[in-house]
Every structure is written in C-alpha cells, then in structure tokens.
Short mmCIF file of C-alpha atoms and ligand atoms in Angstrom, two decimals:
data_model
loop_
_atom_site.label_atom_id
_atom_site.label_comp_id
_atom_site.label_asym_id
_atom_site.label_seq_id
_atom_site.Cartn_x
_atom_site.Cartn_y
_atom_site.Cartn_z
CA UNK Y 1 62.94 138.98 113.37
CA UNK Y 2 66.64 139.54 112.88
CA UNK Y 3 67.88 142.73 111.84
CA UNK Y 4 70.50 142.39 109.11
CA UNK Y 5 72.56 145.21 107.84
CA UNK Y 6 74.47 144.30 104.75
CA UNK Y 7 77.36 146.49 104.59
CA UNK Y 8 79.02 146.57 101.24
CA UNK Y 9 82.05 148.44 99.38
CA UNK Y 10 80.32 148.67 96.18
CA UNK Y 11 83.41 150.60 94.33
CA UNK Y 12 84.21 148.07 91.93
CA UNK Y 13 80.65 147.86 91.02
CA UNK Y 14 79.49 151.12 90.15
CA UNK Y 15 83.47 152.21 89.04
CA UNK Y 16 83.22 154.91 91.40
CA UNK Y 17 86.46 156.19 93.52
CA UNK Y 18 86.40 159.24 95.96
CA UNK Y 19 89.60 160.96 96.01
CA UNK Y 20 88.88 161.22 100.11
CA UNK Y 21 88.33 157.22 99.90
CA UNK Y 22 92.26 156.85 99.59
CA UNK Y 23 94.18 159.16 101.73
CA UNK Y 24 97.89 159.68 100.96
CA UNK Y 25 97.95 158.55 97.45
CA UNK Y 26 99.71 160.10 94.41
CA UNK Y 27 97.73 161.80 91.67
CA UNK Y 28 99.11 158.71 89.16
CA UNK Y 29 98.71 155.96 91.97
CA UNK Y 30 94.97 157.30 92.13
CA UNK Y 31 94.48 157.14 88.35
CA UNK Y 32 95.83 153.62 88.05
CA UNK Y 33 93.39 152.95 91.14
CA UNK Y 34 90.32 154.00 89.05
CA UNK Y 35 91.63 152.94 86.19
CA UNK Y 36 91.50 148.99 87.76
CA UNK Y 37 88.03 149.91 89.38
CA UNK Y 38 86.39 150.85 86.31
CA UNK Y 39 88.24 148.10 84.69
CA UNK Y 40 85.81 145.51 87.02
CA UNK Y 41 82.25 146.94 86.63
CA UNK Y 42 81.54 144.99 83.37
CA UNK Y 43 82.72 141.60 84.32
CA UNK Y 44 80.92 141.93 87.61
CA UNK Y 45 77.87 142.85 86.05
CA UNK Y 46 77.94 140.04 83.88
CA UNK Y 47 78.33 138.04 86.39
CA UNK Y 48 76.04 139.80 88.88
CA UNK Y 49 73.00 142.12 86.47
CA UNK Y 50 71.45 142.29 90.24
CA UNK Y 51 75.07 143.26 91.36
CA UNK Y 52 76.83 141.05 93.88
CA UNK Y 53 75.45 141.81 96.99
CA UNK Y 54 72.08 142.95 95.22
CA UNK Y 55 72.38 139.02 94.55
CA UNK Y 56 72.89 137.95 98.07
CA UNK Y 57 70.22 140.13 99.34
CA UNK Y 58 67.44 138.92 96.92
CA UNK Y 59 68.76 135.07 97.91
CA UNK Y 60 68.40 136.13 101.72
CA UNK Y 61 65.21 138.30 101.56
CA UNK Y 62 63.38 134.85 100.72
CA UNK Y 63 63.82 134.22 104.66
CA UNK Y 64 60.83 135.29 106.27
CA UNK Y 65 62.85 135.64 109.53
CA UNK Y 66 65.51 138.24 107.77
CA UNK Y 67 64.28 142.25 108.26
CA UNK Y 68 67.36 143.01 105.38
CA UNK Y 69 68.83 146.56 105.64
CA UNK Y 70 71.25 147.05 102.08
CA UNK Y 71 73.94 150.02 102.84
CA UNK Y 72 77.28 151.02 100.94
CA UNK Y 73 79.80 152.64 101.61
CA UNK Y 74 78.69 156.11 99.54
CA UNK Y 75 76.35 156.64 101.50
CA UNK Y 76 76.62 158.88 104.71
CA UNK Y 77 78.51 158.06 107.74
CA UNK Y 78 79.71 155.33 105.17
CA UNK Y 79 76.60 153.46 105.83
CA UNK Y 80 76.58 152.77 109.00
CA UNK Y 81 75.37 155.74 111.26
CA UNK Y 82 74.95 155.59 115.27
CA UNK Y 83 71.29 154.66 114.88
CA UNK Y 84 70.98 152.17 112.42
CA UNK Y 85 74.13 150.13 114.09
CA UNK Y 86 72.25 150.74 117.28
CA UNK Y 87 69.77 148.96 115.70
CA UNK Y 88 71.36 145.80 113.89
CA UNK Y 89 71.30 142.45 115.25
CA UNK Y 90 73.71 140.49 112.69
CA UNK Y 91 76.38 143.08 110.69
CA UNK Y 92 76.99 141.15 107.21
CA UNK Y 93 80.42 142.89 105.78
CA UNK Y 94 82.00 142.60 102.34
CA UNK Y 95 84.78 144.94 101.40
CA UNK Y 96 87.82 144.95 99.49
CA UNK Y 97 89.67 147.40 97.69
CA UNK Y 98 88.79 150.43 100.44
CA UNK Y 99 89.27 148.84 103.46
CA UNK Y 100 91.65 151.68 104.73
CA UNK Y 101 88.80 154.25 103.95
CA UNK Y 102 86.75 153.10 107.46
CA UNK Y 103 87.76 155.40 109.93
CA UNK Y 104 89.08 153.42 113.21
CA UNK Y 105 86.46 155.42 115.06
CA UNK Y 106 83.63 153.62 112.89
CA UNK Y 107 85.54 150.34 113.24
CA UNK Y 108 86.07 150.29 116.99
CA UNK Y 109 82.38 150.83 117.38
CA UNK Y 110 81.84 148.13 115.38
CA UNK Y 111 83.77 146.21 117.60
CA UNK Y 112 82.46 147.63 120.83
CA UNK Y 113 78.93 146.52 119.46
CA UNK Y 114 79.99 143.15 118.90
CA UNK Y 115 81.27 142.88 122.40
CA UNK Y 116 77.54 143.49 123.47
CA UNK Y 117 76.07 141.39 121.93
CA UNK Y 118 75.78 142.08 117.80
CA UNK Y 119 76.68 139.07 115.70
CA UNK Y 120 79.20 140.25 113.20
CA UNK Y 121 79.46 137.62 109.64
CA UNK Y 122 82.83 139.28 107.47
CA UNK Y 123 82.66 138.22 103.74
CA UNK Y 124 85.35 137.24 101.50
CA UNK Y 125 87.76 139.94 101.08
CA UNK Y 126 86.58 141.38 104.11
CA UNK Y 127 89.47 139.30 106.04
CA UNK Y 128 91.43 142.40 105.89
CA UNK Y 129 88.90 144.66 107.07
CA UNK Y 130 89.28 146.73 109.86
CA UNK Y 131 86.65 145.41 112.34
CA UNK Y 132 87.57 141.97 111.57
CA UNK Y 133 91.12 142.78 112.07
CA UNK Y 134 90.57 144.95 115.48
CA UNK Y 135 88.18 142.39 116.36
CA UNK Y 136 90.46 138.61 115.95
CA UNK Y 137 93.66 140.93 117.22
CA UNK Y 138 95.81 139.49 114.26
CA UNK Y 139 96.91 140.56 110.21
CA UNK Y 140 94.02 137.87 108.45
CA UNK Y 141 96.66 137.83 106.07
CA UNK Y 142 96.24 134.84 103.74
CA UNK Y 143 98.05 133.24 100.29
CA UNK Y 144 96.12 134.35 97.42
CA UNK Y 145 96.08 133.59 93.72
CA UNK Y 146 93.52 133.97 91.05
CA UNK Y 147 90.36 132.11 90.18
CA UNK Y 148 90.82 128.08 90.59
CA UNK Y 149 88.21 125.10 90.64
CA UNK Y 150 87.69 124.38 94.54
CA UNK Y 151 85.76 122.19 96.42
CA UNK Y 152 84.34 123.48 99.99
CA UNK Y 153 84.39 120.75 102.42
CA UNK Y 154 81.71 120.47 105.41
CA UNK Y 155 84.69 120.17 108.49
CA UNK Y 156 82.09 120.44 111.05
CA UNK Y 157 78.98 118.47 109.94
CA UNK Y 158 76.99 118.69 113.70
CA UNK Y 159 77.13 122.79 113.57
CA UNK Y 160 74.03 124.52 112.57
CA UNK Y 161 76.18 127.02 110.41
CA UNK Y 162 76.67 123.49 108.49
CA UNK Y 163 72.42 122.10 109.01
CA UNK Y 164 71.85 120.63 105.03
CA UNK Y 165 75.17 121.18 103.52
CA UNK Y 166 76.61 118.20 102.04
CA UNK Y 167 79.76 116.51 103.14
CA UNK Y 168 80.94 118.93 100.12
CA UNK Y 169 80.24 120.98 97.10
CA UNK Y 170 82.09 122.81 94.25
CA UNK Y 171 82.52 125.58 92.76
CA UNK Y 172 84.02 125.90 89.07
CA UNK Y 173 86.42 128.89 90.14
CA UNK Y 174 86.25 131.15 93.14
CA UNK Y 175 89.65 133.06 94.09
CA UNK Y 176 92.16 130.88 95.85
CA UNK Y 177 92.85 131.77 99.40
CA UNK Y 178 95.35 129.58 101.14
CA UNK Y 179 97.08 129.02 103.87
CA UNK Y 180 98.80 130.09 106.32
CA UNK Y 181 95.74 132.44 107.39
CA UNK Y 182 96.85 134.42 110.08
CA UNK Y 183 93.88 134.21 112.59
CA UNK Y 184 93.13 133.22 115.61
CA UNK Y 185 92.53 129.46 116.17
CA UNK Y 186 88.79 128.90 115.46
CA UNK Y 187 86.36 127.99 118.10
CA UNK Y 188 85.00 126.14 115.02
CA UNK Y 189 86.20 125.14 111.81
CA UNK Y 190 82.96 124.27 109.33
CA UNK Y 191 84.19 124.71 105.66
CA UNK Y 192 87.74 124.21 104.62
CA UNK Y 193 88.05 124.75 101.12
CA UNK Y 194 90.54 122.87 98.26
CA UNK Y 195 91.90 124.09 95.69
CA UNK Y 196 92.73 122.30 92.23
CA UNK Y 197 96.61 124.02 92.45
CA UNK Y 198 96.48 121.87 95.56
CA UNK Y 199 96.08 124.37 98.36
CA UNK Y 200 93.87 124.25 101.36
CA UNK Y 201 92.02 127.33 103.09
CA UNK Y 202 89.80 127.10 106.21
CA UNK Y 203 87.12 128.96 104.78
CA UNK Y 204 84.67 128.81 107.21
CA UNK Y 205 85.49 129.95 110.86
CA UNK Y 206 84.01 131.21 113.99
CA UNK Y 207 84.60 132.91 117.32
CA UNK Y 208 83.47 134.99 120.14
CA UNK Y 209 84.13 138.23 121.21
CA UNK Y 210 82.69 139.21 124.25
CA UNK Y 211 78.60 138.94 124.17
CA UNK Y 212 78.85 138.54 120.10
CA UNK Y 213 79.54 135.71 117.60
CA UNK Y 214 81.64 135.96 114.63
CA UNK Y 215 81.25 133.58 111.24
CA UNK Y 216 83.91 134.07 108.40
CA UNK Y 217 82.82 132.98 104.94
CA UNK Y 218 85.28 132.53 102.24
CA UNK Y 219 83.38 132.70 98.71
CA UNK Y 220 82.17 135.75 97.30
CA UNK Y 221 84.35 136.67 94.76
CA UNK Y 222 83.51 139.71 92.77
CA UNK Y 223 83.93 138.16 89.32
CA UNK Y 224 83.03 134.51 90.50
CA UNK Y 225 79.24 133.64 89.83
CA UNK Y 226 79.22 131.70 93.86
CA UNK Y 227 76.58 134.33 95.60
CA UNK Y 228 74.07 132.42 93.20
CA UNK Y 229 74.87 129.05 94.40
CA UNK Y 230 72.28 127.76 96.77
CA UNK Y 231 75.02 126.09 99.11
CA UNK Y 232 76.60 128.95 99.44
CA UNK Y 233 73.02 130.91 100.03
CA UNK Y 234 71.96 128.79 102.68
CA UNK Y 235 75.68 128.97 104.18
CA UNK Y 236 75.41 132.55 104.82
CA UNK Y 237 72.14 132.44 105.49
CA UNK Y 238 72.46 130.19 108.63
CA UNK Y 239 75.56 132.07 109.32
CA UNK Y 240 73.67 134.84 110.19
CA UNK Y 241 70.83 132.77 112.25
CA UNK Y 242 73.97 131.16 114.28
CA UNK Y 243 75.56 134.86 114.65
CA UNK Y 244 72.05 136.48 116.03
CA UNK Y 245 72.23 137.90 120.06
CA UNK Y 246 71.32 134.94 122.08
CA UNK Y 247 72.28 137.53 124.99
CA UNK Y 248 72.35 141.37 125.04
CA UNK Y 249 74.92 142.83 127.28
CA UNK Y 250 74.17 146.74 126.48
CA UNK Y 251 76.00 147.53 129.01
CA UNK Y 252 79.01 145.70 128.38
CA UNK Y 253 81.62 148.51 127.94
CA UNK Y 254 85.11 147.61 129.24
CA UNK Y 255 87.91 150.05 127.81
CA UNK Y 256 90.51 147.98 126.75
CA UNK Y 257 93.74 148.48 124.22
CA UNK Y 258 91.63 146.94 120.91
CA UNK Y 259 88.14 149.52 122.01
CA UNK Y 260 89.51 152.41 123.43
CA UNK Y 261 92.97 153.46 122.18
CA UNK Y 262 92.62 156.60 123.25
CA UNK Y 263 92.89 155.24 126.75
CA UNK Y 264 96.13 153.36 127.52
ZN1 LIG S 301 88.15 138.59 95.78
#
C-alpha cells in the first residue's frame, strides 16, 4: 500500500478567501482577490461537479494499491499536520492562487521529509509552490498564456512514469506553459508538451532530492476538463508508483541553507 496525501488549495473552488490567507494586502487588493475567486467556482464546477481534485481522487482511488488521504488547505495545520505527513509515502500537491499562505516552517518540513525518503509529485500550478521551489533551489518561473490546443509528447518512452502512454496525446485546451522554465535540468524529461501558438513546455520532469523522488506534471488546469482524461489519469497515477520510498532514510537530517535557515 502507498500512502497518498492529496494536498489541494481548493479556494477557487469553494470561492472562499481568508483574510489571514494573504498577508500584507490592501482592503481593495483583497476584494478584487475574492472578487476573481468567486468569479471561478462556476466554470470549475462545470467543468469538475466532483470538483477538480475530487476528480483526480475518484480516477486514482480505482488503484487498489493507492490508501488516498484528500486534505485542503482550510483545514487545520493547512492540511498537513506532523502526524499525517509523518505518515505519507507519496505527497500529491496542487496549488495556485495561495501559494504564499504556506508558512516556510510547513514547507521546509516538507522538504526535510522528502530528503528521507517521501516521494513528493507537484501539480500544475504548483510550480511556484513553496516546497517545490525550496526543494529544485530555483524561481519555476515559466511563460504562460491562456487556454490553447496542445499535444503532450511521450520524451522518454522506456520510463515507467511513461509504461502505456502513447508516443502522444491531446488535449483540446489546457493553459499554455512555455518555456524558458526555470528549473533545474531534469534527471528525466517524459512529457514535453506543444502548443498550437507554437510553444514548447517540458511538462513532465523528475529529480531527486536526497532519499526522495520528485515528478512534475503539467496539466491540471482549473477550468480545463484534462483530470478526466485517462492519459493523463494513468500519468499521475504511475507518477506516484515511480515517486513511492524505494529507501527510508528516517534519519537523514543534515542542516543545510534550503532545511534549516535558522542555522547559517
Ligand atoms: Zn492553471
């Protein structure tokens, strides 16, 4: 059994902002803010009636191997308390418009648990997260545009991220990332995605950070139907097989300037 814990945002769906959520923001900057939030929850819906990761969840509860753990970030200790992090073998993470609202305490133990061992699998918009950021040591920052026709191509055929997935598939609009993406080079590049306004994304990446393994997955849009395609399904699906301990180092705890700030 792997345990799974699917983090998720969940703002845009429920059109729900916590004044506490956004630090440092002005009382009109805030009511734009919800303003756009509440602006989303229909369309998602539409798109979503299980919501979006409500979607992905029912898609990867079909695999027997999967013990699935749903959290947001409402909840307390934003969803991830000690214990049940403790306690998760593969960290799924999709968040977007309240990145900032992780505390870098929560995020550096994120990090800390990857380093012993916890696979960590960063959705979409979640390329400017906080624990993907601390963990990959660069921006993620990435040429964006709205919704376009793009075809995901299979770079890396022979990985298992990749096992069934044809040489490529499409999807009729998911939002256009593009390059430059400012990560670190990939110790694998399996999906690269093109776009019809010609641009070209590497959409699926991974790495290692200490003990744990990290797998980036481009689609997911909030508003794009693509967490009901079955490529996609299987894509993160696998993702989080690949990304599950091989090797537990619990007591892998070396301070260093991205864990332990505190300390230099
Ligand atoms: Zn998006």
């Amino acid at each position: 059994m792997i345990r799974v814990t699917l983090w998720y945002e969940y703002a845009q769906e429920i059109g729900e902002l916590r004044r506490e959520m956004v630090p440092g923001i002005s009382d009109g900057d805030f009511q734009h803010f919800e303003e756009f939030v509440r602006s989303r929850v229909e369309k998602i819906h539409r798109v979503y009636p299980l919501g979006l990761m409500g979607t992905l969840e029912e898609a990867l509860r079909k695999d027997p191997e999967l013990e699935i753990t749903p959290v947001n970030i409402y909840m307390p200790e934003y969803g991830l308390p000690d214990d049940l992090l403790e306690n998760t073998d593969v960290l799924v993470w999709w968040s977007h418009i309240l990145q900032d609202a992780i505390p870098d305490e929560l995020a550096y133990k994120i990090v800390q648990r990857v380093q012993k061992g916890m696979g960590f699998v960063p959705l979409h918009s979640a390329h400017k997260s906080k624990p993907f950021m601390y963990l990959l040591g660069t921006s993620g920052c990435l040429q964006w545009r709205e919704d376009d026709f793009c075809r995901v191509w299979t770079a890396t055929p022979s990985h298992p991220i990749a096992a069934g997935i044809p040489q490529y598939f499409e999807l009729e609009e998911e939002e256009m990332y593009g390059e430059p993406f400012d990560i670190p080079k990939p110790d694998d590049t399996i999906f690269m995605s093109w776009y019809r306004g010609g641009e070209l994304f590497r959409s699926g990446c991974t790495w290692t950070r200490g003990y744990g393994r990290i797998f980036y997955f481009q689609p997911g849009h909030e508003t794009s139907p693509n967490y009901h395609n079955p490529y996609v399904q299987k894509i993160i699906d696998q993702g989080i097989h690949w990304a599950a301990p091989t090797v537990w180092r619990p007591d892998f705890d070396c301070p260093n300037s991205l864990t332990k700030p505190e300390e230099k």
